[in-house]
Short mmCIF file of C-alpha atoms (C1' of nucleotides) in Angstrom, two decimals:
data_model
loop_
_atom_site.label_atom_id
_atom_site.label_comp_id
_atom_site.label_asym_id
_atom_site.label_seq_id
_atom_site.Cartn_x
_atom_site.Cartn_y
_atom_site.Cartn_z
CA MET A 1 0.00 0.00 0.00
CA GLY A 2 1.09 3.50 -0.54
CA ARG A 3 -0.39 6.41 1.28
CA LYS A 4 -3.95 5.93 2.21
CA ALA A 5 -5.19 6.96 5.61
CA GLY A 6 -5.21 10.72 5.84
CA ILE A 7 -3.26 10.89 9.05
CA THR A 8 -2.29 14.35 10.22
CA LEU A 9 -0.44 15.42 13.31
CA GLU A 10 -3.69 16.87 14.57
CA SER A 11 -5.54 13.60 14.18
CA VAL A 12 -2.77 11.78 16.01
CA VAL A 13 -2.89 14.21 18.91
CA GLU A 14 -6.66 14.06 18.96
CA ALA A 15 -6.70 10.28 19.12
CA ALA A 16 -3.97 10.16 21.75
CA THR A 17 -5.73 12.79 23.83
CA ALA A 18 -8.97 10.86 23.79
CA ILE A 19 -7.24 7.69 24.97
CA ALA A 20 -5.13 9.44 27.57
CA ASP A 21 -8.04 11.37 29.04
CA ARG A 22 -10.23 8.29 29.12
CA ASP A 23 -7.82 5.56 30.24
CA GLY A 24 -4.83 7.42 31.56
CA LEU A 25 -1.64 8.67 30.00
CA ASP A 26 0.03 5.27 30.17
CA ALA A 27 -2.74 3.80 28.06
CA ALA A 28 -1.87 6.13 25.21
CA THR A 29 0.70 3.74 23.74
CA LEU A 30 1.81 3.98 20.15
CA THR A 31 0.00 0.73 19.53
CA ALA A 32 -3.24 2.03 20.98
CA VAL A 33 -3.04 5.28 19.04
CA ALA A 34 -2.21 3.49 15.81
CA ASP A 35 -5.11 1.10 16.33
CA GLU A 36 -7.43 4.00 16.97
CA LEU A 37 -6.31 5.59 13.73
CA GLY A 38 -6.52 2.34 11.79
CA ILE A 39 -2.84 2.18 10.90
CA LYS A 40 0.11 0.07 12.00
CA THR A 41 2.34 1.23 14.82
CA PRO A 42 5.51 1.91 12.81
CA SER A 43 3.58 4.21 10.50
CA LEU A 44 3.35 6.69 13.34
CA TYR A 45 7.08 7.25 13.02
CA ASN A 46 6.39 9.12 9.81
CA HIS A 47 4.65 11.76 11.87
CA LEU A 48 6.47 11.92 15.17
CA GLU A 49 9.56 10.74 17.00
CA GLY A 50 8.38 7.68 18.83
CA LEU A 51 6.62 7.55 22.15
CA SER A 52 8.57 10.44 23.60
CA GLY A 53 7.54 12.50 20.60
CA LEU A 54 3.91 11.64 21.23
CA ARG A 55 4.21 12.60 24.87
CA ARG A 56 5.76 15.87 23.87
CA LEU A 57 2.94 16.65 21.46
CA LEU A 58 0.42 15.89 24.16
CA ALA A 59 2.23 18.18 26.57
CA ILE A 60 2.22 21.05 24.09
CA HIS A 61 -1.40 20.49 23.22
CA GLY A 62 -2.34 20.24 26.86
CA SER A 63 -0.48 23.40 27.77
CA GLN A 64 -2.20 25.33 25.04
CA LEU A 65 -5.58 24.06 26.14
CA LEU A 66 -4.79 24.93 29.72
CA LEU A 67 -3.76 28.41 28.69
CA LYS A 68 -7.05 28.91 26.90
CA THR A 69 -8.88 27.56 29.92
CA PHE A 70 -7.11 30.02 32.20
CA GLU A 71 -7.76 32.93 29.87
CA GLU A 72 -11.44 32.17 29.85
CA ALA A 73 -11.43 31.71 33.61
CA ILE A 74 -9.91 35.11 34.15
CA GLY A 75 -12.06 36.99 31.69
CA ASP A 76 -12.60 40.41 33.19
CA LEU A 77 -11.71 39.36 36.70
CA GLU A 78 -8.83 40.80 38.66
CA GLY A 79 -6.89 40.05 41.80
CA THR A 80 -8.15 37.40 44.14
CA GLU A 81 -11.32 36.92 42.13
CA ALA A 82 -9.22 35.98 39.13
CA LEU A 83 -7.13 33.60 41.24
CA ARG A 84 -10.17 31.85 42.64
CA SER A 85 -11.52 31.40 39.16
CA ILE A 86 -8.21 30.03 37.92
CA ALA A 87 -8.06 27.54 40.75
CA GLN A 88 -11.51 26.20 39.96
CA ALA A 89 -10.70 26.06 36.26
CA ASP A 90 -7.49 24.17 36.93
CA ARG A 91 -9.33 21.59 38.97
CA GLN A 92 -11.94 21.14 36.30
CA PHE A 93 -9.25 20.79 33.67
CA ALA A 94 -7.50 18.10 35.68
CA ARG A 95 -10.74 16.21 36.02
CA GLU A 96 -11.76 16.44 32.39
CA HIS A 97 -8.31 15.97 30.91
CA ARG A 98 -6.46 13.63 33.23
CA GLY A 99 -4.17 12.39 30.49
CA LEU A 100 -3.26 15.81 29.21
CA TYR A 101 -2.76 17.06 32.74
CA ASP A 102 -0.30 14.28 33.46
CA SER A 103 1.44 14.80 30.14
CA PHE A 104 2.96 18.11 31.08
CA LEU A 105 4.30 17.04 34.42
CA PRO A 106 7.77 16.09 33.27
CA ALA A 107 9.20 19.53 32.70
CA PRO A 108 11.91 19.94 30.07
CA LYS A 109 14.96 22.10 30.53
CA PRO A 110 14.51 25.50 28.88
CA ASP A 111 17.39 24.93 26.48
CA GLU A 112 16.65 21.36 25.50
CA ASP A 113 13.12 21.86 24.19
CA THR A 114 12.34 25.52 23.91
CA GLU A 115 8.97 25.14 22.24
CA LEU A 116 7.62 22.83 24.89
CA TYR A 117 9.15 24.83 27.69
CA GLU A 118 7.54 28.02 26.52
CA ALA A 119 4.18 26.37 25.97
CA MET A 120 4.25 25.10 29.52
CA ALA A 121 5.38 28.45 30.88
CA GLU A 122 2.52 30.42 29.33
CA PRO A 123 -0.15 29.51 31.87
CA VAL A 124 2.29 30.29 34.66
CA PHE A 125 2.99 33.69 33.16
CA LEU A 126 -0.70 34.38 33.04
CA VAL A 127 -1.04 33.77 36.75
CA ALA A 128 2.10 35.74 37.42
CA HIS A 129 0.56 38.72 35.69
CA VAL A 130 -2.41 38.63 37.98
CA LEU A 131 -0.11 38.87 40.99
CA LEU A 132 2.01 41.61 39.49
CA ASP A 133 -1.13 43.55 38.64
CA MET A 134 -2.04 43.33 42.29
CA GLY A 135 1.09 45.29 43.05
CA ILE A 136 3.11 42.45 44.47
CA PRO A 137 6.80 42.87 43.75
CA GLN A 138 8.34 40.20 41.57
CA SER A 139 10.68 39.04 44.31
CA GLU A 140 7.71 38.08 46.44
CA ALA A 141 5.46 36.99 43.63
CA ILE A 142 7.82 34.22 42.59
CA HIS A 143 7.44 32.49 45.95
CA LEU A 144 3.69 32.95 46.04
CA ILE A 145 3.21 31.59 42.55
CA ARG A 146 5.26 28.55 43.43
CA ALA A 147 3.13 28.06 46.51
CA LEU A 148 -0.05 28.32 44.50
CA ARG A 149 1.21 25.97 41.82
CA ALA A 150 2.38 23.48 44.41
CA LEU A 151 -0.91 23.51 46.24
CA LEU A 152 -3.00 23.14 43.11
CA HIS A 153 -0.83 20.46 41.60
CA GLY A 154 -0.58 18.53 44.84
CA PHE A 155 -4.28 18.67 45.45
CA LEU A 156 -5.25 17.62 41.95
CA ASP A 157 -2.68 14.87 41.86
CA LEU A 158 -3.74 13.45 45.21
CA GLU A 159 -7.38 13.79 44.30
CA ALA A 160 -6.91 11.93 41.03
CA ARG A 161 -5.11 9.13 42.87
CA GLU A 162 -7.79 9.05 45.54
CA GLY A 163 -5.02 9.77 47.98
CA PHE A 164 -7.28 11.65 50.37
CA GLY A 165 -9.09 8.56 51.48
CA MET A 166 -12.78 9.18 51.97
CA PRO A 167 -13.89 11.56 49.25
CA VAL A 168 -16.10 13.35 51.75
CA GLY A 169 -15.91 17.10 51.71
CA ILE A 170 -13.20 17.35 49.11
CA ASP A 171 -14.81 20.36 47.47
CA ALA A 172 -14.74 22.18 50.78
CA SER A 173 -11.15 21.14 51.39
CA PHE A 174 -10.17 22.53 48.01
CA ASP A 175 -11.81 25.84 48.79
CA VAL A 176 -10.14 26.04 52.19
CA ALA A 177 -6.75 25.23 50.70
CA VAL A 178 -7.10 27.77 47.92
CA GLU A 179 -8.24 30.45 50.31
CA LEU A 180 -5.20 29.89 52.49
CA ILE A 181 -2.87 30.65 49.62
CA ILE A 182 -4.99 33.48 48.31
CA GLY A 183 -5.04 34.93 51.81
CA GLY A 184 -1.27 35.00 51.77
CA ILE A 185 -1.24 36.61 48.36
CA GLU A 186 -3.74 39.20 49.50
CA ALA A 187 -1.63 40.01 52.54
CA ALA A 188 1.43 40.46 50.37
CA ALA A 189 -0.51 42.76 48.08
CA ALA A 190 -1.80 44.79 51.00
CA SER A 191 1.66 45.30 52.47
CA SER A 192 2.96 46.41 49.07
CA ARG A 193 0.49 49.23 48.76
CA MET B 1 20.16 -25.77 40.71
CA GLY B 2 18.02 -25.89 43.74
CA ARG B 3 17.91 -23.21 46.37
CA LYS B 4 21.10 -21.27 46.61
CA ALA B 5 21.04 -17.53 46.88
CA GLY B 6 19.71 -16.56 50.27
CA ILE B 7 17.07 -14.23 48.97
CA THR B 8 14.72 -12.81 51.55
CA LEU B 9 11.88 -10.37 51.13
CA GLU B 10 14.02 -7.85 52.97
CA SER B 11 16.91 -8.20 50.55
CA VAL B 12 14.52 -7.81 47.61
CA VAL B 13 13.06 -4.63 49.06
CA GLU B 14 16.51 -3.34 49.88
CA ALA B 15 17.78 -3.91 46.36
CA ALA B 16 14.68 -2.43 44.78
CA THR B 17 14.84 0.59 47.05
CA ALA B 18 18.43 1.26 46.14
CA ILE B 19 17.64 1.15 42.43
CA ALA B 20 14.45 3.20 42.74
CA ASP B 21 16.07 5.90 44.85
CA ARG B 22 19.06 6.12 42.56
CA ASP B 23 17.53 5.81 39.09
CA GLY B 24 13.83 6.40 39.66
CA LEU B 25 10.92 4.13 40.41
CA ASP B 26 10.53 3.06 36.79
CA ALA B 27 14.08 1.76 36.78
CA ALA B 28 13.23 -0.71 39.51
CA THR B 29 12.08 -3.39 37.07
CA LEU B 30 11.93 -7.02 38.04
CA THR B 31 14.83 -7.61 35.69
CA ALA B 32 16.97 -4.95 37.33
CA VAL B 33 16.18 -6.17 40.82
CA ALA B 34 16.89 -9.78 39.91
CA ASP B 35 20.18 -8.78 38.32
CA GLU B 36 21.13 -6.84 41.42
CA LEU B 37 20.42 -9.90 43.53
CA GLY B 38 22.22 -12.26 41.19
CA ILE B 39 19.18 -14.33 40.30
CA LYS B 40 16.94 -14.71 37.26
CA THR B 41 13.80 -12.65 36.92
CA PRO B 42 11.23 -15.44 37.27
CA SER B 43 12.78 -16.48 40.57
CA LEU B 44 11.41 -13.32 42.09
CA TYR B 45 7.93 -14.74 41.70
CA ASN B 46 8.74 -17.12 44.53
CA HIS B 47 8.88 -14.13 46.84
CA LEU B 48 6.32 -11.65 45.55
CA GLU B 49 3.46 -11.23 43.14
CA GLY B 50 5.10 -9.75 40.10
CA LEU B 51 5.87 -6.13 39.48
CA SER B 52 2.75 -4.88 41.20
CA GLY B 53 3.76 -6.89 44.24
CA LEU B 54 7.16 -5.27 44.23
CA ARG B 55 5.64 -1.83 43.98
CA ARG B 56 3.39 -2.65 46.87
CA LEU B 57 6.29 -3.77 49.03
CA LEU B 58 8.14 -0.58 48.21
CA ALA B 59 5.10 1.48 49.16
CA ILE B 60 4.78 -0.25 52.52
CA HIS B 61 8.48 0.04 53.21
CA GLY B 62 8.48 3.68 52.15
CA SER B 63 5.49 4.49 54.32
CA GLN B 64 7.11 2.92 57.35
CA LEU B 65 10.31 4.81 56.73
CA LEU B 66 8.37 8.03 56.29
CA LEU B 67 6.54 7.40 59.54
CA LYS B 68 9.82 6.94 61.37
CA THR B 69 11.16 10.07 59.73
CA PHE B 70 8.15 12.05 60.88
CA GLU B 71 8.36 10.67 64.41
CA GLU B 72 11.96 11.74 64.66
CA ALA B 73 11.15 15.12 63.15
CA ILE B 74 8.48 15.75 65.74
CA GLY B 75 10.44 14.54 68.73
CA ASP B 76 9.39 16.74 71.61
CA LEU B 77 8.04 19.50 69.41
CA GLU B 78 4.44 20.62 69.45
CA GLY B 79 2.13 22.75 67.37
CA THR B 80 3.55 24.82 64.58
CA GLU B 81 7.10 23.93 65.51
CA ALA B 82 6.29 20.29 64.95
CA LEU B 83 4.64 21.09 61.63
CA ARG B 84 7.61 23.06 60.40
CA SER B 85 9.91 20.20 61.30
CA ILE B 86 7.65 17.70 59.55
CA ALA B 87 7.63 19.80 56.42
CA GLN B 88 11.41 19.95 56.28
CA ALA B 89 11.69 16.24 57.00
CA ASP B 90 9.22 15.44 54.25
CA ARG B 91 11.23 17.43 51.76
CA GLN B 92 14.44 15.76 52.77
CA PHE B 93 12.79 12.37 52.52
CA ALA B 94 11.61 13.12 49.00
CA ARG B 95 15.08 14.16 48.00
CA GLU B 96 16.86 11.20 49.51
CA HIS B 97 14.27 8.59 48.62
CA ARG B 98 12.79 9.64 45.31
CA GLY B 99 11.85 6.11 44.37
CA LEU B 100 10.19 5.30 47.66
CA TYR B 101 8.39 8.63 47.65
CA ASP B 102 6.92 7.93 44.24
CA SER B 103 6.04 4.39 45.22
CA PHE B 104 3.30 5.38 47.61
CA LEU B 105 1.58 7.82 45.33
CA PRO B 106 -0.93 5.41 43.85
CA ALA B 107 -3.23 5.06 46.83
CA PRO B 108 -5.15 1.82 47.22
CA LYS B 109 -8.75 1.63 48.33
CA PRO B 110 -9.09 0.89 52.05
CA ASP B 111 -10.86 -2.39 51.46
CA GLU B 112 -8.75 -3.74 48.63
CA ASP B 113 -5.39 -3.66 50.38
CA THR B 114 -5.84 -2.95 54.05
CA GLU B 115 -2.23 -3.44 55.06
CA LEU B 116 -0.89 -0.99 52.52
CA TYR B 117 -3.70 1.46 53.16
CA GLU B 118 -3.00 1.54 56.87
CA ALA B 119 0.74 1.84 56.38
CA MET B 120 0.18 4.86 54.15
CA ALA B 121 -2.31 6.36 56.56
CA GLU B 122 0.01 6.27 59.56
CA PRO B 123 2.09 9.33 58.70
CA VAL B 124 -1.11 11.24 57.99
CA PHE B 125 -2.49 10.26 61.37
CA LEU B 126 0.65 11.51 62.99
CA VAL B 127 0.21 14.93 61.46
CA ALA B 128 -3.46 14.88 62.28
CA HIS B 129 -2.62 14.36 65.93
CA VAL B 130 -0.49 17.45 65.95
CA LEU B 131 -3.42 19.51 64.72
CA LEU B 132 -5.87 17.94 67.13
CA ASP B 133 -3.45 18.56 69.98
CA MET B 134 -3.49 22.20 68.98
CA GLY B 135 -7.17 22.23 69.80
CA ILE B 136 -8.41 22.33 66.21
CA PRO B 137 -11.74 20.51 65.87
CA GLN B 138 -11.68 17.50 63.61
CA SER B 139 -14.12 19.03 61.17
CA GLU B 140 -11.65 21.81 60.44
CA ALA B 141 -8.52 19.74 60.80
CA ILE B 142 -9.47 17.47 57.94
CA HIS B 143 -9.41 20.37 55.49
CA LEU B 144 -6.19 21.79 56.85
CA ILE B 145 -4.41 18.47 56.73
CA ARG B 146 -5.46 18.01 53.14
CA ALA B 147 -4.18 21.48 52.35
CA LEU B 148 -0.86 20.74 53.99
CA ARG B 149 -0.53 17.40 52.26
CA ALA B 150 -1.43 18.92 48.92
CA LEU B 151 1.07 21.72 49.28
CA LEU B 152 3.91 19.46 50.37
CA HIS B 153 3.23 16.83 47.76
CA GLY B 154 2.81 19.35 44.99
CA PHE B 155 5.95 21.19 45.90
CA LEU B 156 8.09 18.08 46.20
CA ASP B 157 6.70 16.62 43.02
CA LEU B 158 7.27 19.77 41.02
CA GLU B 159 10.70 20.24 42.52
CA ALA B 160 11.73 16.69 41.62
CA ARG B 161 10.56 17.26 38.05
CA GLU B 162 12.31 20.60 37.92
CA GLY B 163 8.93 22.06 37.17
CA PHE B 164 9.73 25.37 38.80
CA GLY B 165 12.11 26.43 36.08
CA MET B 166 15.11 28.23 37.47
CA PRO B 167 16.04 26.55 40.75
CA VAL B 168 16.80 29.94 42.25
CA GLY B 169 15.40 30.55 45.69
CA ILE B 170 13.54 27.28 45.97
CA ASP B 171 14.42 26.88 49.62
CA ALA B 172 12.89 30.27 50.34
CA SER B 173 9.83 29.43 48.28
CA PHE B 174 9.35 26.26 50.27
CA ASP B 175 9.52 28.15 53.52
CA VAL B 176 7.06 30.77 52.31
CA ALA B 177 4.65 28.12 51.12
CA VAL B 178 4.84 26.13 54.33
CA GLU B 179 4.36 29.25 56.43
CA LEU B 180 1.23 30.13 54.49
CA ILE B 181 -0.40 26.85 55.42
CA ILE B 182 0.92 26.89 58.95
CA GLY B 183 -0.41 30.40 59.32
CA GLY B 184 -3.83 29.14 58.39
CA ILE B 185 -3.52 26.29 60.84
CA GLU B 186 -2.42 28.65 63.57
CA ALA B 187 -5.38 30.91 62.92
CA ALA B 188 -7.75 27.97 63.14
CA ALA B 189 -6.16 26.94 66.41
CA ALA B 190 -6.42 30.45 67.81
CA SER B 191 -10.09 30.77 66.96
CA SER B 192 -10.76 27.41 68.63
CA ARG B 193 -9.38 28.49 71.97
"C1'" DG C 1 20.76 -41.89 59.03
"C1'" DA C 2 17.32 -42.63 55.21
"C1'" DT C 3 13.39 -40.67 53.09
"C1'" DG C 4 10.16 -37.49 51.42
"C1'" DT C 5 8.24 -33.09 50.85
"C1'" DA C 6 8.37 -28.23 50.29
"C1'" DT C 7 11.11 -24.54 48.81
"C1'" DG C 8 13.46 -21.72 45.82
"C1'" DA C 9 16.16 -21.63 42.27
"C1'" DC C 10 16.22 -22.65 37.11
"C1'" DT C 11 15.02 -22.96 31.67
"C1'" DA C 12 11.79 -22.33 28.09
"C1'" DA C 13 8.19 -20.00 25.99
"C1'" DT C 14 4.64 -16.30 25.23
"C1'" DG C 15 2.91 -11.74 24.53
"C1'" DG C 16 2.91 -6.68 24.61
"C1'" DC C 17 5.33 -2.74 23.53
"C1'" DA C 18 8.80 0.34 21.18
"C1'" DT C 19 11.88 0.74 17.72
"C1'" DT C 20 14.61 0.23 13.30
"C1'" DA C 21 15.37 -1.16 8.55
"C1'" DG C 22 13.94 -1.84 4.35
"C1'" DT C 23 9.97 -1.95 0.90
"C1'" DT C 24 6.24 -0.31 -1.83
"C1'" DA C 25 2.51 2.25 -3.61
"C1'" DC C 26 0.36 6.48 -4.21
"C1'" DT C 27 0.36 11.52 -5.08
"C1'" DC C 28 1.94 15.60 -6.68
"C1'" DT C 29 5.02 18.43 -9.08
"C1'" DA C 30 7.99 19.68 -12.74
"C1'" DT D 1 4.26 11.74 -18.07
"C1'" DA D 2 8.36 10.74 -15.36
"C1'" DG D 3 10.51 11.27 -11.19
"C1'" DA D 4 10.70 12.45 -6.27
"C1'" DG D 5 8.94 12.44 -2.03
"C1'" DT D 6 5.56 10.81 1.19
"C1'" DA D 7 3.24 7.70 4.00
"C1'" DA D 8 1.82 3.58 4.42
"C1'" DC D 9 3.52 -1.34 4.96
"C1'" DT D 10 6.15 -5.97 6.49
"C1'" DA D 11 9.81 -8.06 8.92
"C1'" DA D 12 12.80 -8.34 12.62
"C1'" DT D 13 14.95 -7.14 17.17
"C1'" DG D 14 15.05 -6.26 21.98
"C1'" DC D 15 13.32 -5.39 26.52
"C1'" DC D 16 10.12 -6.40 29.93
"C1'" DA D 17 6.62 -9.09 32.57
"C1'" DT D 18 4.60 -13.26 33.12
"C1'" DT D 19 3.47 -18.37 33.18
"C1'" DA D 20 4.51 -23.24 33.05
"C1'" DG D 21 7.15 -26.74 34.04
"C1'" DT D 22 11.68 -28.73 35.97
"C1'" DC D 23 14.98 -29.89 39.38
"C1'" DA D 24 18.26 -29.75 43.12
"C1'" DT D 25 18.71 -28.91 47.83
"C1'" DA D 26 17.53 -28.28 52.62
"C1'" DC D 27 14.94 -29.61 56.31
"C1'" DA D 28 11.76 -32.29 58.92
"C1'" DT D 29 10.09 -36.69 60.05
"C1'" DC D 30 10.45 -41.37 60.94
#
DNA sequence: GATGTATGACTAATGGCATTAGTTACTCTA
DNA sequence: TAGAGTAACTAATGCCATTAGTCATACATC
């Protein structure tokens, strides 16, 4: 056979995303993706660089989708209202796109994969802007953003793994946790005014 | 050959731990562990139930080691001092025992593996006691413990993956993040008195 | 001390997955 | 319309986990 199935990079990513979000990132094997697309596994190598290439594409795609999600979550909001909205949006993203969420956990070094690194940095920049707009100096903002990222990531990761035990009151726990960090951010903003 | 190499469950866990902490959890394959012990891979099945069994043993071992680490970190300390010490100990544990730390991330359901579940719950109970001893009612403590766990796990996971970008000032970021949560815990304790 | 059973090692074989090499057919351009 | 590139393919390799079946040795029992 010559060329036949109209496989595009987009269709590969789409198929892989569907599998990863449904059955987990590890289920998005080259074999599974190829099956889904109706081609043989080696044919995928015409489009990407093996499994690591697929993971990379998922990470870029996921980062872009997360960025869009954050942008919509912020909308016209500012300050703590924007942060609250981002937190909720992040949680919803992690629930709806488990595979994509997991795909951008292994962070690349800035110099070894610039495109991926920048894609993953975009959502962080967006949040950073919110803090800077609140008047928090960069030297403080960097710590607070890391705290917020850590809390969100840790919560969503534990939640996905059912690491909290009884799922009772998890929504409330999330709100409490987010408010703790936002409280700290608010305090930093207040003392910078 | 009949029986020869004096393989015990302890020596298997020890070998697997060494590999996992050095090269990552994924590197602790049955093949690698068997090689390390000087036996063939299938022989391991006389001691444990395949790869999932090995992971389980690592998770139990890791949880017990973490518990001991927390106990030593607390020592005679109470309240926020104890929490600060636990946070630092947790971070050090994650750095020294990357493989073990990752091994107890996939949480089992309480009823499907009671032994593992309880081993993993012990360190959480220990922290819970600190909060309860501070006079925080259980209904509030549950949220605060989840927040603390989420923050610590998220931070250590992101740090291990170099997800924070530039490693500049990470120690300070960790302290800021921990203090934010501890501040919230302190406030809850104060309002309960 | 002989015997017999359970243990803990082994070899052999299977299957899933990623990967590489080499092949072929189709499509599009010159 | 001929040639070049593309995108599929088959075939083969290697790593890993896993299962089945074998066999020697250690230990307990008589």
